[in-house]
Amino acid sequence: MDALTALRLQIEWGADEALDEAPVDRFAHADRPRQGHAPARAPAAPPSRPMPPPSGSAPGPVLRAQEVAAAARTLEELRAVLAGFDGCPLAATATNLVFADGNPNAGLMLVGEGPGAEEDRVGKPFVGPSGQLLDRMLASIGLDRTRLLITNLIPWRPPGNRNPTDNEVLTCLPFLLRHIALVGPRRLVLLGGLATRAVTASTVGIRRMRGRWIAVTIPGLPAPVPTLPMLHPAYLLRTAGAKREAWADLILLRRSLNAEMSDL
Ligand code: URA
């Protein structure tokens, strides 16, 4: 994307005046790190840990998901075990498994919620309207799908785009956590409340989680992953007023990449 297109997007989103390099949230609570000031190297919040049910108490499909996901040694194996997994009813109604798109070696990984109609038809994440907005958002900070890997918490489309049930989330989560562990990203972006809740095990809403880096412990990875929860593009399509916050988060992401991953 050229500079003019990026500028148009910024103007459309309300960034109509250049006062500073990053917005300052003057209403933020004193105990909350200010937007744009979270250090790129040291994530702001203490590590949080995903809380899959302990093996003994997990329902059958969740237990099986944990076992087969843990056994996958490569992304190809993980895709294959997901394709053969019959413990999630969503697999039966979906047209395609939606596994991932982009570059698994880039060091940056994005996680959305689950496929919609277009993604289900094509078999790739974020190719419908919210994906097109996401592509424009990423392009505005110089990113495209060769520079990141994108996947979803739920790899099969819920019928009629309904929300996935808690059991479906719990069953799919081990595959996502294994996916993240196999990729080993240096930066993780969680798009929307569902992915953020599942991966961080936090009950805090996305509007309060976004705007700062947190450190998330992923089973199988040696160190917590710096993680940025962001608003979901589908939400941004419905909520024009939220685009300023999304732009602030994109700036946080760009700054962190500039500081730590200059090849991106
Ligand atoms: N929304 C998501 O969260 N993921 C997709 O792949 C598409 C829309």
PDB file of C-alpha atoms and ligand atoms in Angstrom:
ATOM      1  CA  MET A   1       0.000   0.000   0.000  1.00  0.00           C
ATOM      2  CA  ASP A   2       1.346   3.428  -0.864  1.00  0.00           C
ATOM      3  CA  ALA A   3       1.630   6.315   1.573  1.00  0.00           C
ATOM      4  CA  LEU A   4      -1.423   8.075   0.161  1.00  0.00           C
ATOM      5  CA  THR A   5      -3.670   5.041   0.686  1.00  0.00           C
ATOM      6  CA  ALA A   6      -2.352   4.636   4.239  1.00  0.00           C
ATOM      7  CA  LEU A   7      -3.021   8.327   4.890  1.00  0.00           C
ATOM      8  CA  ARG A   8      -6.578   8.015   3.543  1.00  0.00           C
ATOM      9  CA  LEU A   9      -7.268   5.175   5.949  1.00  0.00           C
ATOM     10  CA  GLN A  10      -5.933   7.228   8.868  1.00  0.00           C
ATOM     11  CA  ILE A  11      -8.124  10.200   7.936  1.00  0.00           C
ATOM     12  CA  GLU A  12     -11.147   7.963   7.472  1.00  0.00           C
ATOM     13  CA  TRP A  13     -10.490   6.638  10.996  1.00  0.00           C
ATOM     14  CA  GLY A  14     -10.362  10.051  12.563  1.00  0.00           C
ATOM     15  CA  ALA A  15      -6.620  10.773  12.668  1.00  0.00           C
ATOM     16  CA  ASP A  16      -7.116  14.165  11.066  1.00  0.00           C
ATOM     17  CA  GLU A  17      -4.420  16.093  12.910  1.00  0.00           C
ATOM     18  CA  ALA A  18      -0.793  15.222  13.734  1.00  0.00           C
ATOM     19  CA  LEU A  19      -0.111  16.288  17.325  1.00  0.00           C
ATOM     20  CA  ASP A  20       2.239  13.553  18.406  1.00  0.00           C
ATOM     21  CA  GLU A  21       3.551  10.257  17.093  1.00  0.00           C
ATOM     22  CA  ALA A  22       1.059   8.267  19.199  1.00  0.00           C
ATOM     23  CA  PRO A  23      -2.257   9.129  20.852  1.00  0.00           C
ATOM     24  CA  VAL A  24      -2.349   9.703  24.619  1.00  0.00           C
ATOM     25  CA  ASP A  25      -5.369   8.444  26.541  1.00  0.00           C
ATOM     26  CA  ARG A  26      -5.826  11.208  29.097  1.00  0.00           C
ATOM     27  CA  PHE A  27      -8.749   9.390  30.725  1.00  0.00           C
ATOM     28  CA  ALA A  28      -6.732   6.240  31.430  1.00  0.00           C
ATOM     29  CA  HIS A  29      -6.608   5.087  35.034  1.00  0.00           C
ATOM     30  CA  ALA A  30      -3.392   6.028  36.766  1.00  0.00           C
ATOM     31  CA  ASP A  31      -2.608   2.361  37.422  1.00  0.00           C
ATOM     32  CA  ARG A  32      -2.946   1.488  33.767  1.00  0.00           C
ATOM     33  CA  PRO A  33       0.081   2.004  31.503  1.00  0.00           C
ATOM     34  CA  ARG A  34      -0.633   4.722  28.974  1.00  0.00           C
ATOM     35  CA  GLN A  35      -1.167   3.847  25.375  1.00  0.00           C
ATOM     36  CA  GLY A  36       1.981   4.238  23.368  1.00  0.00           C
ATOM     37  CA  HIS A  37       4.173   4.047  26.439  1.00  0.00           C
ATOM     38  CA  ALA A  38       4.304   0.307  27.020  1.00  0.00           C
ATOM     39  CA  PRO A  39       7.927  -0.697  26.576  1.00  0.00           C
ATOM     40  CA  ALA A  40       8.435  -2.879  23.539  1.00  0.00           C
ATOM     41  CA  ARG A  41      10.901  -5.076  25.392  1.00  0.00           C
ATOM     42  CA  ALA A  42       9.075  -5.549  28.706  1.00  0.00           C
ATOM     43  CA  PRO A  43       5.367  -6.353  28.370  1.00  0.00           C
ATOM     44  CA  ALA A  44       3.217  -4.351  30.779  1.00  0.00           C
ATOM     45  CA  ALA A  45       1.144  -6.982  32.521  1.00  0.00           C
ATOM     46  CA  PRO A  46       2.294  -9.978  34.523  1.00  0.00           C
ATOM     47  CA  PRO A  47       2.257 -13.296  32.691  1.00  0.00           C
ATOM     48  CA  SER A  48      -1.159 -14.873  32.521  1.00  0.00           C
ATOM     49  CA  ARG A  49      -1.686 -18.496  31.804  1.00  0.00           C
ATOM     50  CA  PRO A  50      -4.250 -20.185  29.620  1.00  0.00           C
ATOM     51  CA  MET A  51      -6.320 -22.454  31.813  1.00  0.00           C
ATOM     52  CA  PRO A  52      -7.361 -25.590  29.938  1.00  0.00           C
ATOM     53  CA  PRO A  53      -9.264 -27.898  32.236  1.00  0.00           C
ATOM     54  CA  PRO A  54      -6.963 -30.235  34.162  1.00  0.00           C
ATOM     55  CA  SER A  55      -6.665 -33.520  32.267  1.00  0.00           C
ATOM     56  CA  GLY A  56      -8.620 -35.545  34.834  1.00  0.00           C
ATOM     57  CA  SER A  57     -11.671 -33.267  34.769  1.00  0.00           C
ATOM     58  CA  ALA A  58     -11.814 -32.382  31.059  1.00  0.00           C
ATOM     59  CA  PRO A  59     -14.748 -33.707  29.043  1.00  0.00           C
ATOM     60  CA  GLY A  60     -13.827 -36.456  26.553  1.00  0.00           C
ATOM     61  CA  PRO A  61     -13.443 -34.363  23.392  1.00  0.00           C
ATOM     62  CA  VAL A  62     -11.369 -31.735  25.200  1.00  0.00           C
ATOM     63  CA  LEU A  63      -9.099 -34.432  26.608  1.00  0.00           C
ATOM     64  CA  ARG A  64      -8.718 -36.011  23.168  1.00  0.00           C
ATOM     65  CA  ALA A  65      -8.022 -32.604  21.642  1.00  0.00           C
ATOM     66  CA  GLN A  66      -5.300 -31.995  24.237  1.00  0.00           C
ATOM     67  CA  GLU A  67      -3.730 -35.378  23.493  1.00  0.00           C
ATOM     68  CA  VAL A  68      -3.731 -35.255  19.706  1.00  0.00           C
ATOM     69  CA  ALA A  69      -2.704 -31.598  19.573  1.00  0.00           C
ATOM     70  CA  ALA A  70       0.233 -32.235  21.920  1.00  0.00           C
ATOM     71  CA  ALA A  71       1.366 -35.142  19.735  1.00  0.00           C
ATOM     72  CA  ALA A  72       1.665 -32.966  16.602  1.00  0.00           C
ATOM     73  CA  ARG A  73       5.342 -32.173  15.971  1.00  0.00           C
ATOM     74  CA  THR A  74       4.939 -29.906  12.932  1.00  0.00           C
ATOM     75  CA  LEU A  75       2.340 -27.537  11.513  1.00  0.00           C
ATOM     76  CA  GLU A  76       1.581 -30.087   8.789  1.00  0.00           C
ATOM     77  CA  GLU A  77       0.920 -32.733  11.433  1.00  0.00           C
ATOM     78  CA  LEU A  78      -1.265 -30.323  13.363  1.00  0.00           C
ATOM     79  CA  ARG A  79      -3.304 -29.531  10.272  1.00  0.00           C
ATOM     80  CA  ALA A  80      -3.653 -33.267   9.581  1.00  0.00           C
ATOM     81  CA  VAL A  81      -4.818 -34.126  13.116  1.00  0.00           C
ATOM     82  CA  LEU A  82      -7.314 -31.256  13.027  1.00  0.00           C
ATOM     83  CA  ALA A  83      -8.619 -32.443   9.660  1.00  0.00           C
ATOM     84  CA  GLY A  84      -9.164 -35.913  11.121  1.00  0.00           C
ATOM     85  CA  PHE A  85     -10.536 -34.801  14.491  1.00  0.00           C
ATOM     86  CA  ASP A  86     -14.191 -35.692  15.044  1.00  0.00           C
ATOM     87  CA  GLY A  87     -14.585 -34.343  18.600  1.00  0.00           C
ATOM     88  CA  CYS A  88     -15.972 -30.950  17.588  1.00  0.00           C
ATOM     89  CA  PRO A  89     -19.449 -30.916  16.012  1.00  0.00           C
ATOM     90  CA  LEU A  90     -18.562 -27.812  13.984  1.00  0.00           C
ATOM     91  CA  ALA A  91     -16.375 -29.947  11.714  1.00  0.00           C
ATOM     92  CA  ALA A  92     -19.463 -31.800  10.501  1.00  0.00           C
ATOM     93  CA  THR A  93     -21.298 -28.686   9.290  1.00  0.00           C
ATOM     94  CA  ALA A  94     -18.355 -26.714   7.887  1.00  0.00           C
ATOM     95  CA  THR A  95     -17.380 -26.884   4.224  1.00  0.00           C
ATOM     96  CA  ASN A  96     -13.643 -26.519   4.854  1.00  0.00           C
ATOM     97  CA  LEU A  97     -11.153 -26.597   7.679  1.00  0.00           C
ATOM     98  CA  VAL A  98      -9.724 -23.071   8.002  1.00  0.00           C
ATOM     99  CA  PHE A  99      -6.213 -23.598   9.328  1.00  0.00           C
ATOM    100  CA  ALA A 100      -3.957 -20.618   8.629  1.00  0.00           C
ATOM    101  CA  ASP A 101      -2.685 -18.185   6.034  1.00  0.00           C
ATOM    102  CA  GLY A 102       0.578 -16.324   5.665  1.00  0.00           C
ATOM    103  CA  ASN A 103       4.145 -16.951   6.714  1.00  0.00           C
ATOM    104  CA  PRO A 104       4.776 -19.190   9.748  1.00  0.00           C
ATOM    105  CA  ASN A 105       8.411 -18.035   9.911  1.00  0.00           C
ATOM    106  CA  ALA A 106       7.672 -14.315  10.100  1.00  0.00           C
ATOM    107  CA  GLY A 107       7.680 -14.100  13.903  1.00  0.00           C
ATOM    108  CA  LEU A 108       4.332 -12.281  14.053  1.00  0.00           C
ATOM    109  CA  MET A 109       1.121 -14.266  14.572  1.00  0.00           C
ATOM    110  CA  LEU A 110      -2.468 -13.014  14.560  1.00  0.00           C
ATOM    111  CA  VAL A 111      -5.383 -14.971  16.013  1.00  0.00           C
ATOM    112  CA  GLY A 112      -9.005 -14.245  15.121  1.00  0.00           C
ATOM    113  CA  GLU A 113     -12.211 -15.843  16.312  1.00  0.00           C
ATOM    114  CA  GLY A 114     -13.540 -18.188  13.667  1.00  0.00           C
ATOM    115  CA  PRO A 115     -14.370 -18.420   9.974  1.00  0.00           C
ATOM    116  CA  GLY A 116     -17.383 -16.753   8.391  1.00  0.00           C
ATOM    117  CA  ALA A 117     -19.133 -17.797   5.178  1.00  0.00           C
ATOM    118  CA  GLU A 118     -16.387 -16.649   2.815  1.00  0.00           C
ATOM    119  CA  GLU A 119     -13.589 -18.207   4.858  1.00  0.00           C
ATOM    120  CA  ASP A 120     -15.547 -21.474   5.037  1.00  0.00           C
ATOM    121  CA  ARG A 121     -15.954 -21.474   1.250  1.00  0.00           C
ATOM    122  CA  VAL A 122     -12.287 -20.667   0.489  1.00  0.00           C
ATOM    123  CA  GLY A 123     -10.634 -22.494   3.419  1.00  0.00           C
ATOM    124  CA  LYS A 124      -8.536 -19.479   4.461  1.00  0.00           C
ATOM    125  CA  PRO A 125      -8.886 -17.107   7.421  1.00  0.00           C
ATOM    126  CA  PHE A 126      -9.949 -13.503   6.991  1.00  0.00           C
ATOM    127  CA  VAL A 127     -10.856 -13.405   3.300  1.00  0.00           C
ATOM    128  CA  GLY A 128     -14.364 -11.915   3.768  1.00  0.00           C
ATOM    129  CA  PRO A 129     -15.320  -8.311   4.593  1.00  0.00           C
ATOM    130  CA  SER A 130     -13.548  -8.196   7.968  1.00  0.00           C
ATOM    131  CA  GLY A 131     -10.490  -9.778   6.372  1.00  0.00           C
ATOM    132  CA  GLN A 132     -10.428  -7.063   3.744  1.00  0.00           C
ATOM    133  CA  LEU A 133     -10.545  -4.437   6.467  1.00  0.00           C
ATOM    134  CA  LEU A 134      -7.824  -6.289   8.370  1.00  0.00           C
ATOM    135  CA  ASP A 135      -5.628  -6.304   5.247  1.00  0.00           C
ATOM    136  CA  ARG A 136      -6.073  -2.535   4.942  1.00  0.00           C
ATOM    137  CA  MET A 137      -5.310  -2.017   8.625  1.00  0.00           C
ATOM    138  CA  LEU A 138      -2.135  -4.090   8.349  1.00  0.00           C
ATOM    139  CA  ALA A 139      -1.105  -2.384   5.122  1.00  0.00           C
ATOM    140  CA  SER A 140      -1.413   0.988   6.854  1.00  0.00           C
ATOM    141  CA  ILE A 141       1.530  -0.047   9.060  1.00  0.00           C
ATOM    142  CA  GLY A 142       3.461  -1.709   6.254  1.00  0.00           C
ATOM    143  CA  LEU A 143       2.392  -5.324   6.850  1.00  0.00           C
ATOM    144  CA  ASP A 144       0.956  -7.938   4.562  1.00  0.00           C
ATOM    145  CA  ARG A 145       0.437 -11.684   4.793  1.00  0.00           C
ATOM    146  CA  THR A 146       4.004 -12.492   3.788  1.00  0.00           C
ATOM    147  CA  ARG A 147       5.075 -10.842   7.058  1.00  0.00           C
ATOM    148  CA  LEU A 148       2.755 -12.623   9.469  1.00  0.00           C
ATOM    149  CA  LEU A 149       0.794 -15.787  10.079  1.00  0.00           C
ATOM    150  CA  ILE A 150      -2.924 -15.575  10.697  1.00  0.00           C
ATOM    151  CA  THR A 151      -5.208 -18.200  12.189  1.00  0.00           C
ATOM    152  CA  ASN A 152      -8.371 -18.491  14.283  1.00  0.00           C
ATOM    153  CA  LEU A 153      -9.388 -19.857  17.668  1.00  0.00           C
ATOM    154  CA  ILE A 154     -12.144 -21.873  15.962  1.00  0.00           C
ATOM    155  CA  PRO A 155     -11.071 -23.567  12.712  1.00  0.00           C
ATOM    156  CA  TRP A 156     -14.564 -24.464  11.478  1.00  0.00           C
ATOM    157  CA  ARG A 157     -17.399 -22.076  10.726  1.00  0.00           C
ATOM    158  CA  PRO A 158     -20.214 -22.204  13.296  1.00  0.00           C
ATOM    159  CA  PRO A 159     -23.494 -22.648  11.378  1.00  0.00           C
ATOM    160  CA  GLY A 160     -25.133 -19.340  10.527  1.00  0.00           C
ATOM    161  CA  ASN A 161     -22.170 -17.519  12.109  1.00  0.00           C
ATOM    162  CA  ARG A 162     -23.527 -18.172  15.597  1.00  0.00           C
ATOM    163  CA  ASN A 163     -21.123 -17.761  18.505  1.00  0.00           C
ATOM    164  CA  PRO A 164     -19.226 -20.930  19.346  1.00  0.00           C
ATOM    165  CA  THR A 165     -20.323 -22.621  22.567  1.00  0.00           C
ATOM    166  CA  ASP A 166     -18.023 -22.833  25.586  1.00  0.00           C
ATOM    167  CA  ASN A 167     -17.456 -26.522  24.864  1.00  0.00           C
ATOM    168  CA  GLU A 168     -16.511 -25.794  21.258  1.00  0.00           C
ATOM    169  CA  VAL A 169     -14.040 -23.155  22.455  1.00  0.00           C
ATOM    170  CA  LEU A 170     -12.557 -25.534  25.034  1.00  0.00           C
ATOM    171  CA  THR A 171     -12.242 -28.266  22.415  1.00  0.00           C
ATOM    172  CA  CYS A 172     -10.539 -26.019  19.859  1.00  0.00           C
ATOM    173  CA  LEU A 173      -8.238 -24.220  22.300  1.00  0.00           C
ATOM    174  CA  PRO A 174      -5.635 -27.026  22.637  1.00  0.00           C
ATOM    175  CA  PHE A 175      -5.146 -26.945  18.858  1.00  0.00           C
ATOM    176  CA  LEU A 176      -4.664 -23.189  18.867  1.00  0.00           C
ATOM    177  CA  LEU A 177      -2.206 -23.318  21.774  1.00  0.00           C
ATOM    178  CA  ARG A 178      -0.250 -26.049  19.996  1.00  0.00           C
ATOM    179  CA  HIS A 179      -0.359 -23.983  16.803  1.00  0.00           C
ATOM    180  CA  ILE A 180       1.153 -21.027  18.656  1.00  0.00           C
ATOM    181  CA  ALA A 181       3.756 -23.250  20.328  1.00  0.00           C
ATOM    182  CA  LEU A 182       4.822 -24.779  16.990  1.00  0.00           C
ATOM    183  CA  VAL A 183       5.105 -21.355  15.348  1.00  0.00           C
ATOM    184  CA  GLY A 184       6.853 -19.764  18.347  1.00  0.00           C
ATOM    185  CA  PRO A 185       5.959 -16.169  17.426  1.00  0.00           C
ATOM    186  CA  ARG A 186       7.928 -13.261  18.835  1.00  0.00           C
ATOM    187  CA  ARG A 187       4.801 -11.122  18.871  1.00  0.00           C
ATOM    188  CA  LEU A 188       1.175 -12.301  19.110  1.00  0.00           C
ATOM    189  CA  VAL A 189      -1.931 -10.255  18.263  1.00  0.00           C
ATOM    190  CA  LEU A 190      -5.336 -11.421  19.526  1.00  0.00           C
ATOM    191  CA  LEU A 191      -8.233 -10.072  17.494  1.00  0.00           C
ATOM    192  CA  GLY A 192     -11.420  -9.663  19.516  1.00  0.00           C
ATOM    193  CA  GLY A 193     -12.757 -10.663  22.890  1.00  0.00           C
ATOM    194  CA  LEU A 194     -13.267 -14.369  22.220  1.00  0.00           C
ATOM    195  CA  ALA A 195      -9.670 -15.104  21.195  1.00  0.00           C
ATOM    196  CA  THR A 196      -8.366 -12.818  23.945  1.00  0.00           C
ATOM    197  CA  ARG A 197     -10.428 -14.524  26.661  1.00  0.00           C
ATOM    198  CA  ALA A 198      -9.503 -18.006  25.481  1.00  0.00           C
ATOM    199  CA  VAL A 199      -5.770 -17.429  25.118  1.00  0.00           C
ATOM    200  CA  THR A 200      -5.212 -15.216  28.171  1.00  0.00           C
ATOM    201  CA  ALA A 201      -7.853 -16.827  30.432  1.00  0.00           C
ATOM    202  CA  SER A 202      -8.726 -13.301  31.521  1.00  0.00           C
ATOM    203  CA  THR A 203     -12.318 -12.303  32.138  1.00  0.00           C
ATOM    204  CA  VAL A 204     -11.577  -8.613  31.540  1.00  0.00           C
ATOM    205  CA  GLY A 205     -13.410  -7.295  28.472  1.00  0.00           C
ATOM    206  CA  ILE A 206     -11.544  -6.543  25.263  1.00  0.00           C
ATOM    207  CA  ARG A 207     -12.209  -2.801  25.530  1.00  0.00           C
ATOM    208  CA  ARG A 208     -10.116  -2.796  28.704  1.00  0.00           C
ATOM    209  CA  MET A 209      -7.576  -5.411  27.619  1.00  0.00           C
ATOM    210  CA  ARG A 210      -6.609  -3.646  24.405  1.00  0.00           C
ATOM    211  CA  GLY A 211      -4.128  -0.806  24.221  1.00  0.00           C
ATOM    212  CA  ARG A 212      -1.187  -2.466  25.970  1.00  0.00           C
ATOM    213  CA  TRP A 213       1.112  -5.423  25.607  1.00  0.00           C
ATOM    214  CA  ILE A 214       0.680  -8.326  27.988  1.00  0.00           C
ATOM    215  CA  ALA A 215       2.867 -11.380  28.487  1.00  0.00           C
ATOM    216  CA  VAL A 216       1.099 -14.657  27.811  1.00  0.00           C
ATOM    217  CA  THR A 217       2.433 -18.053  28.777  1.00  0.00           C
ATOM    218  CA  ILE A 218       1.897 -20.651  26.086  1.00  0.00           C
ATOM    219  CA  PRO A 219       2.466 -24.297  27.071  1.00  0.00           C
ATOM    220  CA  GLY A 220       5.564 -25.597  25.297  1.00  0.00           C
ATOM    221  CA  LEU A 221       7.211 -22.204  24.792  1.00  0.00           C
ATOM    222  CA  PRO A 222      10.199 -21.310  26.980  1.00  0.00           C
ATOM    223  CA  ALA A 223       9.144 -17.703  27.670  1.00  0.00           C
ATOM    224  CA  PRO A 224       5.891 -15.709  27.770  1.00  0.00           C
ATOM    225  CA  VAL A 225       4.944 -14.223  24.416  1.00  0.00           C
ATOM    226  CA  PRO A 226       4.425 -10.425  24.177  1.00  0.00           C
ATOM    227  CA  THR A 227       0.784 -10.236  23.158  1.00  0.00           C
ATOM    228  CA  LEU A 228      -1.400  -7.362  21.998  1.00  0.00           C
ATOM    229  CA  PRO A 229      -5.183  -7.769  22.309  1.00  0.00           C
ATOM    230  CA  MET A 230      -6.960  -5.655  19.674  1.00  0.00           C
ATOM    231  CA  LEU A 231     -10.521  -4.967  18.635  1.00  0.00           C
ATOM    232  CA  HIS A 232     -11.851  -7.390  16.027  1.00  0.00           C
ATOM    233  CA  PRO A 233     -12.193  -5.976  12.488  1.00  0.00           C
ATOM    234  CA  ALA A 234     -15.813  -7.191  12.346  1.00  0.00           C
ATOM    235  CA  TYR A 235     -16.508  -5.012  15.401  1.00  0.00           C
ATOM    236  CA  LEU A 236     -14.782  -2.092  13.711  1.00  0.00           C
ATOM    237  CA  LEU A 237     -17.010  -2.528  10.669  1.00  0.00           C
ATOM    238  CA  ARG A 238     -20.025  -2.061  12.943  1.00  0.00           C
ATOM    239  CA  THR A 239     -18.580   0.575  15.288  1.00  0.00           C
ATOM    240  CA  ALA A 240     -17.070   3.522  13.469  1.00  0.00           C
ATOM    241  CA  GLY A 241     -16.204   5.275  16.745  1.00  0.00           C
ATOM    242  CA  ALA A 242     -13.824   2.482  17.741  1.00  0.00           C
ATOM    243  CA  LYS A 243     -11.446   3.015  14.846  1.00  0.00           C
ATOM    244  CA  ARG A 244      -9.359   5.524  16.780  1.00  0.00           C
ATOM    245  CA  GLU A 245      -8.604   2.845  19.367  1.00  0.00           C
ATOM    246  CA  ALA A 246      -7.730   0.390  16.619  1.00  0.00           C
ATOM    247  CA  TRP A 247      -5.377   2.920  15.074  1.00  0.00           C
ATOM    248  CA  ALA A 248      -3.687   3.459  18.454  1.00  0.00           C
ATOM    249  CA  ASP A 249      -3.170  -0.308  18.725  1.00  0.00           C
ATOM    250  CA  LEU A 250      -1.727  -0.497  15.230  1.00  0.00           C
ATOM    251  CA  ILE A 251       0.785   2.155  16.230  1.00  0.00           C
ATOM    252  CA  LEU A 252       1.694   0.129  19.329  1.00  0.00           C
ATOM    253  CA  LEU A 253       2.250  -2.881  17.104  1.00  0.00           C
ATOM    254  CA  ARG A 254       4.341  -0.951  14.592  1.00  0.00           C
ATOM    255  CA  ARG A 255       6.504   0.522  17.340  1.00  0.00           C
ATOM    256  CA  SER A 256       7.164  -2.853  18.887  1.00  0.00           C
ATOM    257  CA  LEU A 257       8.083  -4.341  15.510  1.00  0.00           C
ATOM    258  CA  ASN A 258      10.384  -1.413  14.792  1.00  0.00           C
ATOM    259  CA  ALA A 259      12.089  -1.893  18.135  1.00  0.00           C
ATOM    260  CA  GLU A 260      12.361  -5.663  18.172  1.00  0.00           C
ATOM    261  CA  MET A 261      11.789  -7.048  14.682  1.00  0.00           C
ATOM    262  CA  SER A 262      13.226  -4.552  12.258  1.00  0.00           C
ATOM    263  CA  ASP A 263      12.866  -7.005   9.332  1.00  0.00           C
ATOM    264  CA  LEU A 264       9.098  -6.529   9.610  1.00  0.00           C
TER     265      LEU A 264
HETATM  266  N1  URA B   1     -13.473 -13.384  11.534  1.00  0.00           N
HETATM  267  C1  URA B   1     -12.546 -14.121  12.164  1.00  0.00           C
HETATM  268  O1  URA B   1     -12.356 -14.012  13.374  1.00  0.00           O
HETATM  269  N2  URA B   1     -11.833 -14.964  11.444  1.00  0.00           N
HETATM  270  C2  URA B   1     -11.972 -15.086  10.144  1.00  0.00           C
HETATM  271  O2  URA B   1     -11.249 -15.871   9.562  1.00  0.00           O
HETATM  272  C3  URA B   1     -12.925 -14.276   9.509  1.00  0.00           C
HETATM  273  C4  URA B   1     -13.682 -13.453  10.218  1.00  0.00           C
END
